[in-house]
XYZ file of C-alpha atoms in Angstrom:
456
model
C -0.313 0.011 0.094
C 1.312 3.554 -0.619
C 2.411 5.622 2.419
C -0.044 8.467 2.656
C 0.170 11.823 4.888
C -1.211 12.415 8.183
C -1.776 15.541 9.691
C -0.731 15.541 13.555
C -1.214 19.254 13.755
C -1.002 20.855 17.331
C -2.802 23.929 18.777
C -2.037 25.476 21.893
C -3.766 26.081 25.252
C -4.596 24.214 28.558
C -7.906 23.383 29.856
C -8.984 19.858 30.939
C -12.317 17.976 30.317
C -13.142 15.634 27.482
C -14.075 12.647 25.616
C -11.913 9.732 24.110
C -12.114 6.193 23.873
C -13.017 3.307 21.898
C -13.865 3.773 17.797
C -17.090 3.307 16.450
C -16.767 2.118 13.080
C -18.162 3.119 9.969
C -18.791 1.417 6.591
C -16.139 3.145 4.474
C -12.906 2.944 5.438
C -10.695 5.997 5.576
C -13.941 8.153 5.337
C -15.417 10.255 8.083
C -19.142 11.593 8.098
C -19.818 15.193 9.215
C -22.856 14.076 11.179
C -20.978 10.868 12.875
C -21.375 11.038 16.747
C -18.151 11.997 18.509
C -16.189 9.173 19.882
C -16.386 8.575 23.617
C -14.741 6.030 25.955
C -15.804 5.756 30.186
C -12.355 6.871 30.982
C -12.178 9.079 33.997
C -9.555 11.771 34.336
C -6.863 10.544 36.335
C -5.853 11.853 39.550
C -3.087 14.517 39.961
C -0.716 12.288 42.312
C 2.976 11.705 40.785
C 6.059 11.421 42.613
C 8.034 14.692 43.462
C 10.908 13.654 41.404
C 8.912 12.916 38.163
C 7.434 16.421 38.516
C 10.596 18.204 39.113
C 12.002 16.578 35.786
C 8.766 17.370 33.656
C 9.417 21.463 35.053
C 12.715 20.999 34.474
C 12.517 19.594 30.806
C 9.881 22.370 30.152
C 12.133 25.047 30.738
C 15.233 23.384 28.632
C 12.676 23.024 25.770
C 11.477 26.569 26.019
C 15.056 27.855 25.710
C 15.632 25.392 23.165
C 12.546 26.124 20.998
C 13.172 30.153 21.221
C 16.982 29.670 20.314
C 15.987 27.693 17.013
C 13.354 30.194 16.254
C 15.408 33.035 17.086
C 18.128 31.980 14.665
C 15.784 31.527 11.823
C 14.148 35.571 12.618
C 17.068 37.194 14.541
C 15.571 40.881 14.370
C 12.119 39.463 15.346
C 9.994 39.921 18.011
C 9.050 36.220 19.004
C 6.673 34.980 21.485
C 5.898 31.046 22.134
C 3.996 28.629 24.523
C 6.796 26.171 24.966
C 4.253 24.615 27.261
C 1.259 24.278 24.826
C 3.669 23.002 22.049
C 4.812 20.435 24.935
C 1.424 19.441 25.642
C 0.315 18.822 22.059
C 3.656 16.838 21.304
C 3.457 14.874 24.312
C -0.092 13.459 23.158
C 1.545 13.004 19.804
C 4.478 11.086 21.734
C 1.933 8.606 23.134
C 1.477 6.908 19.844
C 5.059 6.962 19.216
C 6.954 4.049 18.970
C 11.019 2.893 18.542
C 13.325 5.514 16.784
C 10.685 7.873 16.337
C 9.578 7.887 20.103
C 13.223 8.105 21.312
C 13.833 11.063 18.794
C 11.001 13.053 20.248
C 11.610 12.435 23.723
C 15.282 13.753 23.404
C 14.076 16.759 21.483
C 11.401 17.690 23.511
C 13.529 17.143 26.913
C 11.158 14.362 27.923
C 13.408 12.737 30.882
C 10.456 10.311 31.845
C 9.177 7.309 30.093
C 5.448 6.830 28.762
C 4.233 5.402 31.786
C 5.609 8.418 33.873
C 5.613 11.463 31.400
C 2.015 11.589 31.154
C 0.485 11.668 34.838
C 2.961 14.160 35.131
C 1.835 16.319 32.506
C -1.582 15.731 34.140
C -0.488 16.643 37.612
C 1.066 19.973 36.120
C -2.180 20.951 34.393
C -4.007 20.622 37.536
C -1.274 22.572 39.337
C -2.308 25.138 37.111
C -6.104 25.279 37.017
C -6.961 28.754 37.479
C -9.663 29.965 40.312
C -11.692 31.910 37.834
C -13.961 30.294 35.734
C -15.163 33.172 33.565
C -15.516 32.822 29.938
C -12.641 34.018 27.747
C -12.753 36.491 24.975
C -14.622 39.811 26.135
C -13.250 42.910 24.335
C -10.947 45.588 26.012
C -7.420 46.035 27.174
C -5.023 43.232 28.485
C -6.346 43.973 32.189
C -9.825 44.873 31.034
C -11.291 43.547 34.488
C -9.026 45.349 36.663
C -9.907 47.800 39.200
C -8.463 51.055 39.931
C -6.270 49.785 42.660
C -5.007 46.721 40.641
C -4.609 45.235 43.925
C -6.496 42.994 45.956
C -9.776 44.343 43.795
C -8.277 42.921 40.965
C -9.107 39.677 38.572
C -7.524 36.558 39.691
C -5.419 35.160 37.095
C -6.993 32.810 34.426
C -4.981 30.191 33.142
C -7.513 27.902 30.853
C -5.998 24.776 28.573
C -7.878 22.374 26.430
C -7.018 19.372 24.481
C -8.924 17.605 21.843
C -8.284 15.110 18.961
C -10.359 15.402 15.456
C -10.257 11.987 13.499
C -12.221 10.007 10.760
C -15.045 8.053 12.364
C -14.056 4.896 10.742
C -10.261 4.886 11.307
C -8.140 2.335 13.168
C -6.854 4.456 16.064
C -5.859 2.324 18.901
C -7.731 2.301 21.935
C -5.203 2.491 24.759
C -3.717 5.702 23.046
C -7.331 6.955 23.045
C -7.650 6.415 26.551
C -3.993 7.644 27.716
C -5.247 11.039 26.125
C -8.423 10.968 27.950
C -7.066 10.004 31.321
C -4.110 12.463 31.502
C -4.729 15.349 29.023
C -9.014 14.995 29.076
C -8.628 15.144 25.534
C -11.634 13.742 23.299
C -11.816 12.406 20.019
C -14.260 14.697 17.578
C -15.060 12.804 14.579
C -14.997 15.111 10.907
C -14.440 14.343 7.369
C -11.313 15.193 6.109
C -11.815 13.257 3.114
C -15.120 14.548 1.983
C -15.277 17.998 3.445
C -11.754 18.981 4.611
C -12.920 22.676 4.428
C -15.801 21.933 6.937
C -13.104 20.082 9.319
C -11.005 23.072 9.301
C -13.941 25.795 10.138
C -14.910 23.428 12.693
C -11.464 22.970 14.369
C -10.610 26.877 14.078
C -13.846 27.515 15.706
C -13.013 25.480 18.837
C -9.700 26.740 19.033
C -10.890 30.522 18.859
C -13.531 30.010 21.498
C -10.952 28.686 23.816
C -8.312 31.417 23.456
C -10.740 34.274 23.868
C -10.889 34.978 19.974
C -7.136 35.749 19.842
C -6.079 32.890 17.603
C -9.083 32.912 15.114
C -7.612 30.968 12.149
C -5.081 28.504 13.312
C -5.329 26.242 10.032
C -5.377 28.372 6.916
C -7.167 27.398 3.862
C -6.001 24.217 2.352
C -4.282 22.878 5.353
C -6.121 19.704 5.368
C -6.720 17.446 2.354
C -8.257 13.659 1.739
C -5.086 12.400 3.195
C -5.281 13.920 6.604
C -5.954 11.301 9.415
C -5.750 12.923 12.455
C -5.284 16.562 13.888
C -4.335 17.095 17.810
C -4.945 20.349 19.280
C -4.021 22.006 22.523
C -4.972 25.629 23.112
C -3.989 28.028 26.004
C -5.779 31.262 27.044
C -4.131 33.221 29.854
C -5.374 36.852 31.516
C -4.516 38.316 34.685
C -4.286 41.710 36.055
C -1.170 43.179 37.984
C -0.878 42.933 41.774
C 0.251 46.130 41.243
C -1.195 48.059 38.543
C 0.829 50.691 36.509
C -0.834 54.116 36.568
C -1.537 55.162 32.851
C -1.379 58.580 33.823
C 2.398 58.080 34.390
C 3.225 56.282 31.043
C 5.000 58.566 28.822
C 6.880 57.928 25.499
C 10.589 57.344 25.989
C 13.430 56.125 23.912
C 13.835 52.167 23.242
C 16.839 51.110 21.083
C 16.285 48.044 19.011
C 18.617 45.157 18.378
C 19.388 46.835 14.958
C 20.669 50.064 16.453
C 17.757 52.167 15.701
C 16.096 54.021 18.451
C 12.111 55.114 18.539
C 9.876 56.604 21.424
C 7.264 53.885 22.869
C 4.667 54.263 25.327
C 6.619 53.681 28.606
C 4.985 52.514 31.889
C 6.773 53.192 35.101
C 6.165 52.473 38.728
C 8.098 52.410 42.450
C 7.293 49.321 44.356
C 8.710 46.083 46.274
C 9.070 43.400 43.742
C 11.140 40.084 43.315
C 14.733 41.357 41.966
C 18.048 40.398 41.338
C 21.101 41.441 39.588
C 23.294 38.619 38.218
C 26.629 39.097 36.327
C 25.165 42.610 35.133
C 21.830 41.170 33.865
C 18.548 42.520 35.922
C 15.930 40.618 36.316
C 12.533 41.454 38.120
C 9.276 39.486 38.720
C 5.817 41.373 38.308
C 3.416 39.252 40.116
C -0.348 38.994 39.152
C -3.096 39.218 41.528
C -3.209 36.137 43.908
C 0.615 35.835 43.540
C 0.406 32.302 41.778
C 1.673 33.676 38.284
C 4.381 36.415 37.337
C 5.969 37.910 34.475
C 9.780 37.632 34.664
C 11.704 40.292 32.473
C 15.227 39.887 31.960
C 17.410 42.726 30.541
C 20.911 42.055 29.748
C 23.492 44.804 29.827
C 23.536 47.257 26.878
C 25.263 45.663 23.953
C 25.272 42.215 25.749
C 21.932 40.825 24.506
C 22.970 38.665 21.682
C 25.706 37.069 23.966
C 23.103 36.635 26.834
C 20.910 34.836 24.684
C 23.185 32.642 22.992
C 24.269 31.439 26.586
C 20.578 31.179 28.007
C 19.284 27.595 28.742
C 16.759 26.239 30.853
C 19.275 25.753 34.044
C 20.228 29.535 33.610
C 16.662 30.264 33.074
C 15.487 28.683 36.224
C 18.798 30.025 38.060
C 17.695 33.579 37.235
C 13.960 32.440 38.973
C 15.816 31.244 42.021
C 17.858 34.404 42.277
C 14.644 37.058 42.686
C 14.616 38.474 46.213
C 12.052 41.260 47.191
C 13.440 44.570 47.027
C 12.343 48.206 46.880
C 12.982 49.842 43.287
C 11.612 51.255 40.258
C 10.620 49.474 36.782
C 10.065 51.345 33.471
C 8.445 48.730 30.786
C 7.259 49.577 27.371
C 3.450 48.612 26.517
C 3.390 45.876 23.906
C 1.123 43.721 21.995
C 2.137 41.460 19.042
C 1.430 38.068 17.813
C 3.988 35.283 16.371
C 3.061 32.421 13.987
C 5.138 29.443 13.247
C 5.223 25.979 11.325
C 7.541 24.038 13.288
C 8.804 21.153 11.309
C 11.965 22.572 10.334
C 12.397 23.740 13.794
C 11.603 20.376 15.416
C 13.709 18.594 12.829
C 16.635 20.494 13.730
C 16.044 20.056 17.437
C 16.537 16.558 16.882
C 13.253 14.647 15.702
C 13.367 14.276 11.791
C 11.956 10.896 11.619
C 8.606 11.483 13.089
C 8.311 13.666 9.743
C 9.576 10.839 7.389
C 6.664 9.740 5.646
C 8.258 6.249 5.455
C 10.265 5.736 8.725
C 7.714 7.611 11.187
C 6.632 4.716 13.570
C 3.260 5.894 15.270
C 2.136 2.342 15.738
C 1.010 2.943 19.379
C -1.633 5.490 17.834
C -2.842 4.087 14.807
C -3.066 -0.282 13.788
C -1.295 0.409 10.598
C -1.811 -2.999 9.452
C -5.474 -2.422 9.519
C -5.207 1.021 8.157
C -2.970 -0.206 5.163
C -0.973 2.907 5.253
C 1.696 4.677 7.241
C 1.175 7.830 9.395
C 3.431 10.699 10.124
C 3.510 14.136 11.226
C 2.755 16.301 8.419
C 2.775 19.613 10.290
C 3.176 21.409 13.599
C 1.406 24.830 13.504
C 1.737 27.219 16.854
C 0.425 30.932 17.179
C 0.820 32.943 20.382
C -0.377 36.411 20.917
C 0.461 38.605 23.903
C -0.747 41.847 25.035
C 0.952 44.082 28.008
C -0.480 46.905 29.307
C -1.090 48.833 32.710
C -3.599 46.963 33.811
C -2.111 43.238 33.367
C -1.327 40.610 30.476
C -3.563 38.637 28.118
C -2.167 35.924 25.995
C -3.158 33.260 24.064
C -1.645 30.190 22.324
C -2.602 27.501 19.589
C -0.210 24.675 18.399
C -1.769 22.388 15.759
C 3.939 24.068 28.597
C 7.521 30.424 45.502
C 10.427 31.655 46.350
C 10.552 31.481 50.279
C 14.097 33.413 50.235
C 14.575 36.989 51.561
C 17.945 38.878 50.456
C 19.758 41.162 52.630
C 18.876 44.690 52.574
C 20.191 46.681 49.363
C 19.563 50.352 47.707
C 16.723 50.920 45.561
C 17.018 49.366 41.976
C 16.069 51.227 39.017
C 15.404 49.018 35.862
C 14.577 50.869 32.891
C 13.831 48.338 29.926
C 15.166 50.631 26.695
C 16.696 47.586 25.175
C 16.012 44.215 24.119
C 14.647 41.746 26.766
C 13.490 38.573 27.328
C 10.109 37.877 29.186
C 8.851 34.871 30.377
C 5.309 34.133 32.456
C 5.845 31.452 34.898
C 3.590 29.458 37.598
C 5.916 30.649 40.613
C 4.916 27.472 42.749
C 6.174 25.036 40.139
C 8.194 27.286 37.990
C 6.617 25.882 34.836
C 7.137 28.215 31.857
C 3.985 28.864 30.542
C 5.193 31.588 27.813
C 8.742 32.915 26.686
C 9.182 36.171 24.535
C 11.906 38.088 23.439
C 11.210 42.021 22.575
C 14.302 43.404 20.137
C 12.082 46.182 18.740
C 9.297 47.689 20.697
C 8.474 50.219 18.374
C 7.136 47.090 16.459
C 5.044 45.758 19.092
C 2.570 48.233 19.388
C-alpha cells in the first residue's frame, strides 16, 4: 500500500475536560462522516498524584525545551519579536508522543526534553495541568485591554489570573486508532476524539477545528489552520489551546505612562509608550543582567523580565538555557525599586517542522520511517502515518492593567535577600520575558522583544 499523509497538527492552550475512547466503525474505511457522533469512552480523568521527582523532571525539561525552542526560532528570525508557549507545544507533542514507537519515540523524547518514560510522563503532565488550574471560571474573550477587568487599585480588587487549557483530537469516524492511545489521552489530558470528515469535507473540518481553538483562546487565535491545510490524506489533528489573562498585583498608573526611547537590536531608536512604577518587587542582578518579576493578582503567576546589559543581548541569549533561566528565577528576592517597561502587543505564528527537525526529531516527519504504531493499527489502516505539520500561534498584550496571552499549537520563592539600595530598571533595549507559574516554575510563555516600536 502507498504511504499516505497524516496531519498531526498541534494547537495550543490548556484546560481539561473531554472525551475519548473506543472507535465507532463506519462502513467506508478511511472516510469520515460530518454527522457521525463524537467518539467517547468511559475513561475518567486521572488524579494528579505523582512522585515529586517526576514532577520536578517534567518542569526542568519544560524550561530546557522553552529555551531550545526560542533559540532555534530566533536563528530563523534574528531581528524579530518572538513569543511562544513552550508548555502548549510540549503538551500537544506529548499527546502525539503517546502514539510514537521505536526511533520516532526516542528522537521525540530527546528533542522535547522528556526525561520520563511513557508510563511516567503523561501522569506528570496531568499533575502539572491540575496544579495550574485557574480559580476564575469566567468566559474568555471579552473585549478591552489586557487587564480590562482590573479595578483602579489593581491590587486586592483585581481579577485573579485565568489560565485555561484544552486538548482535543479530531479524526475520522471509522479509522483504526488504537484504544490504549485514546484512553491515555482521555485519562491524562482530558482530550476527546471529535469525528470530522477530512476526506469529503476538509474545509468543513478546518472550520470546526478553528472555531474550537478560537473559542478556547478568547478569540485571539481565530484561524490557526489556513485554507488548504487539510486534504483527503489527513488522518488526525491534535489540538492544545491556552488562554491566560491576569491583572498586575500592583497596576501601573496610566497617567504616568509616557513616550520614552527604546533602542532596537539593530541600533535604531524610537519613542514608545513606557509604563513606570516604584514598588517592592522580586528582583535580582546576576552578572550584570537585571531580572524583575511583576506578580499578578493572587501571587500564583508572575511575569519575569530579563534585561541584559547594553550591547550584551545577543551574547546573553546565546548562553541562555533551561538551567540558567531557572537560576535567574531562584535569584529573585524582594527589593524596593522602580521599573520602566514598554507597553507591547504582538503575535507570532510558526510552522514548526523545520524547527523540530533541527532540534533532533526528523523521523517523526518522515512519511516512510515514522512509527506511530501506538496511535494507529497500521496493518488495519493499510498505510503509514506521520507528522505532516506542527503549527503554533501565540498572542500577547501587556498594558498598565495586566497581561492577556493566548496560544495554539496544531508548557514560590521563600528566600529573602539582605537589605539593598533601591534598584532602577529601565527597559529601554532588547529584553526577554517569561510568564511562569511561581510555585512550580513551569514556563507557560516565553518571548523576546528586540524592537518595541514594532510591538505597538
